[in-house]
Tab-separated table of C-alpha atoms in Angstrom:
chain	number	residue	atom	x	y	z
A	246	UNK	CA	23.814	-9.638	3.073
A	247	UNK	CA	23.257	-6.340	5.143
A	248	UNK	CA	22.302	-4.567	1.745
A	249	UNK	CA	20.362	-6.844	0.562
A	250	UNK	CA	18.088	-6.959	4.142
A	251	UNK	CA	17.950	-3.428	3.811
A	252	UNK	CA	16.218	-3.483	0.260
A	253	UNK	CA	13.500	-6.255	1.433
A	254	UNK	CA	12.405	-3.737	4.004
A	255	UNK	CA	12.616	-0.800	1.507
A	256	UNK	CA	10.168	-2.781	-0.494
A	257	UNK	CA	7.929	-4.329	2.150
A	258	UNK	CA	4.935	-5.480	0.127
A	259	UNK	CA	5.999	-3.794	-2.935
A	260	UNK	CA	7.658	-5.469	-5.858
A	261	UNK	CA	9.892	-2.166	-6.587
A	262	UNK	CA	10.942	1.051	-5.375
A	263	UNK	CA	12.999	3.729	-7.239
A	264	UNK	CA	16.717	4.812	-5.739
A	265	UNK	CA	15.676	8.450	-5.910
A	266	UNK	CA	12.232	8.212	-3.631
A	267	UNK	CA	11.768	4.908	-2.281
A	268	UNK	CA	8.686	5.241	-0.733
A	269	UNK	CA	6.957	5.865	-4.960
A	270	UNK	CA	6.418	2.384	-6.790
A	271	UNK	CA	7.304	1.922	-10.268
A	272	UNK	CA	4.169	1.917	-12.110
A	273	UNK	CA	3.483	2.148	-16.038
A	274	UNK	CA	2.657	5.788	-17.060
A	275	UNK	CA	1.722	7.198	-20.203
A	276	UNK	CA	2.818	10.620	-19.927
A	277	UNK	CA	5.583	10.209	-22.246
A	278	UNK	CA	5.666	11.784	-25.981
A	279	UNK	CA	5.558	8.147	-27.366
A	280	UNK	CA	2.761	7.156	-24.878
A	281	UNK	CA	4.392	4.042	-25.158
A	282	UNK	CA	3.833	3.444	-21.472
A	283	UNK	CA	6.912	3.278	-19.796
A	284	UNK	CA	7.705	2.372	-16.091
A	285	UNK	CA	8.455	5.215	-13.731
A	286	UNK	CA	8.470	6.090	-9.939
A	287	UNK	CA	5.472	7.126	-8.794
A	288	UNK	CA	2.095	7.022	-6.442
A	289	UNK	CA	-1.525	5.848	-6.555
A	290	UNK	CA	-3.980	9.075	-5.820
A	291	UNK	CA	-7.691	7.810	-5.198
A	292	UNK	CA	-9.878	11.091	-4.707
A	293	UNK	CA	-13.381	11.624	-3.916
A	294	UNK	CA	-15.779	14.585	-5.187
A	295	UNK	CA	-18.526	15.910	-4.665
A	296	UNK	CA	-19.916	18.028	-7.117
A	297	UNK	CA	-16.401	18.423	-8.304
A	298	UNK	CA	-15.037	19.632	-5.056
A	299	UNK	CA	-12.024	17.096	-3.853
A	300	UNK	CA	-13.304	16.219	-0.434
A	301	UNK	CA	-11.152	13.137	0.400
A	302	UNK	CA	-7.838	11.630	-0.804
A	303	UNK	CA	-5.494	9.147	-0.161
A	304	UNK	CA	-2.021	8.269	-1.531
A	305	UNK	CA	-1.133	4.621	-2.253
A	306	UNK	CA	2.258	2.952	-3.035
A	307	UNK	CA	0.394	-0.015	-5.202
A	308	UNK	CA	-0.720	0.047	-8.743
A	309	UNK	CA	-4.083	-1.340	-8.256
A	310	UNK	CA	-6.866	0.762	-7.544
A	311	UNK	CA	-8.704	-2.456	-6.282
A	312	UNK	CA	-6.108	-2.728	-3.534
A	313	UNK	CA	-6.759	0.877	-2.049
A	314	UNK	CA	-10.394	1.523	-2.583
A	315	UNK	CA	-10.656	-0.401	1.154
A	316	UNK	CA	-7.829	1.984	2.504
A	317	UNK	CA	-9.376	5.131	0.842
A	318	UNK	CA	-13.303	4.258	1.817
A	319	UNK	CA	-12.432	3.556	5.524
A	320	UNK	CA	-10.503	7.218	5.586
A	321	UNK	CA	-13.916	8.735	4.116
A	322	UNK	CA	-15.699	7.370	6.929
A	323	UNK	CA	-13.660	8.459	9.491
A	324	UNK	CA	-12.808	11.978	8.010
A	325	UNK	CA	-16.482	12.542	7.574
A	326	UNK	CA	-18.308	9.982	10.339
A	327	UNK	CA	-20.969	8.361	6.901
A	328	UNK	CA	-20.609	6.039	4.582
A	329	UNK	CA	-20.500	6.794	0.514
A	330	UNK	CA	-23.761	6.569	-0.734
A	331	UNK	CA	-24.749	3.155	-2.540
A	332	UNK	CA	-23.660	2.951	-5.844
A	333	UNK	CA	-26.261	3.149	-8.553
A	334	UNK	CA	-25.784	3.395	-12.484
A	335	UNK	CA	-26.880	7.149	-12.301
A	336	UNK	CA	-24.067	7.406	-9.994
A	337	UNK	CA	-21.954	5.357	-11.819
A	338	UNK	CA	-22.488	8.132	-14.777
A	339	UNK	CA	-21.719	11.087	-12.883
A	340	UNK	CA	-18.426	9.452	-12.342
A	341	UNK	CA	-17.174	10.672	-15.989
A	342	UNK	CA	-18.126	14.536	-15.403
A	343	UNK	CA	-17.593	14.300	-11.648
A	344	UNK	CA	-13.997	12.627	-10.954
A	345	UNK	CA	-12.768	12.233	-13.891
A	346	UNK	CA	-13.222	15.825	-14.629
A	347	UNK	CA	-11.317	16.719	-11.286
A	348	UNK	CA	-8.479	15.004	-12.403
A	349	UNK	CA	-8.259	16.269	-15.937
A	350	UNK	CA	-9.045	19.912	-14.755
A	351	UNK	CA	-5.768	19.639	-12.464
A	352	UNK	CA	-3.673	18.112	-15.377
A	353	UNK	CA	-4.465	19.773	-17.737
A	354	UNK	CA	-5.767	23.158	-16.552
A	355	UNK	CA	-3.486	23.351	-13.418
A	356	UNK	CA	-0.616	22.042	-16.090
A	357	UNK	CA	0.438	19.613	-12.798
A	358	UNK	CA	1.776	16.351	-14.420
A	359	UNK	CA	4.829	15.188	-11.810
A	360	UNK	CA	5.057	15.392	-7.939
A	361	UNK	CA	8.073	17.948	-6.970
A	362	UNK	CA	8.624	16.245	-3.264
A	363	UNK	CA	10.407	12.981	-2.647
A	364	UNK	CA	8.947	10.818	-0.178
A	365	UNK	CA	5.308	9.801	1.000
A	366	UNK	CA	4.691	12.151	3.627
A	367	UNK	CA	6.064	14.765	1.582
A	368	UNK	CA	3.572	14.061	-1.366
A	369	UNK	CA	0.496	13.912	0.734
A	370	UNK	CA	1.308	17.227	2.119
A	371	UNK	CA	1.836	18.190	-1.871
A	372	UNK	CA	-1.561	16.122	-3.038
A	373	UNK	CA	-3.332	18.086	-0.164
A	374	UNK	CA	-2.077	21.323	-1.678
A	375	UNK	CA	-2.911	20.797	-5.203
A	376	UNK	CA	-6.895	19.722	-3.180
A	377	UNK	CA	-7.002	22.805	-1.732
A	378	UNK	CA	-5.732	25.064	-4.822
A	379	UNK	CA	-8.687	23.584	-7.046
A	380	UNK	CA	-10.928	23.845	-5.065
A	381	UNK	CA	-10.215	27.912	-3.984
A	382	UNK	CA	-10.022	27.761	-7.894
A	383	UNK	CA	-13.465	26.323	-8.183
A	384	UNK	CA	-15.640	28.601	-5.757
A	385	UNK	CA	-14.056	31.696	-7.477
């Protein structure tokens, strides 16, 4: 019974949790060579940019991105005492060369695919890094 007490407040909230880091989630990824989508441990990254420069992130243990754009916004306007602008469609279309460009650029370019640290302080502290390298990389 002690175990099994111990798990429910592992999971909290969650609906999993991996052995190896249970603070990640197991969420469907597609990184695999079949891109069949298989389930693995790992964490929700919501970034913002501006004029692809990361200027805010957060780190979320759910797979919805619905569920942390409330946790991620209120950060912004703490970190930087404003609120994101209004969305508008010519916003909305900057999105594709503006974020998702960010993201692909550390991917790809950066070659960073997997978190080395276990843990969800420990992967901030890594999410923060990989921030800071791209954008040094970007001003040079």
């Amino acid at each position: 019974m002690a175990k099994y007490q111990n798990q429910e407040a592992i999971l909290k909230e969650r609906n999993s949790y991996s052995k190896t880091d249970p603070d990640a989630t197991f969420m469907r990824m597609k990184d695999d060579h079949m891109q069949n989508g298989q389930l693995k441990p790992g964490y929700n990254v919501q970034a913002s940019t501006n004029n692809q420069y990361l200027t805010n992130y957060t780190l979320a243990q759910t797979t919805a991105d619905t569920t942390t754009l409330k946790v991620h916004l209120t950060e912004h306007i703490e970190n930087y005492d404003e609120t994101p602008q209004t969305l508008t469609i010519a916003m909305r279309k900057q999105r594709c060369w503006d974020d998702e460009a960010v993201f692909g650029n550390i991917k790809h370019n950066m070659n960073f695919n997997r978190f080395m640290l276990r843990g969800i302080d420990k992967v901030s502290v890594e999410i923060g890094l990989i921030a800071m390298a791209y954008n040094l990389k970007s001003t040079v």
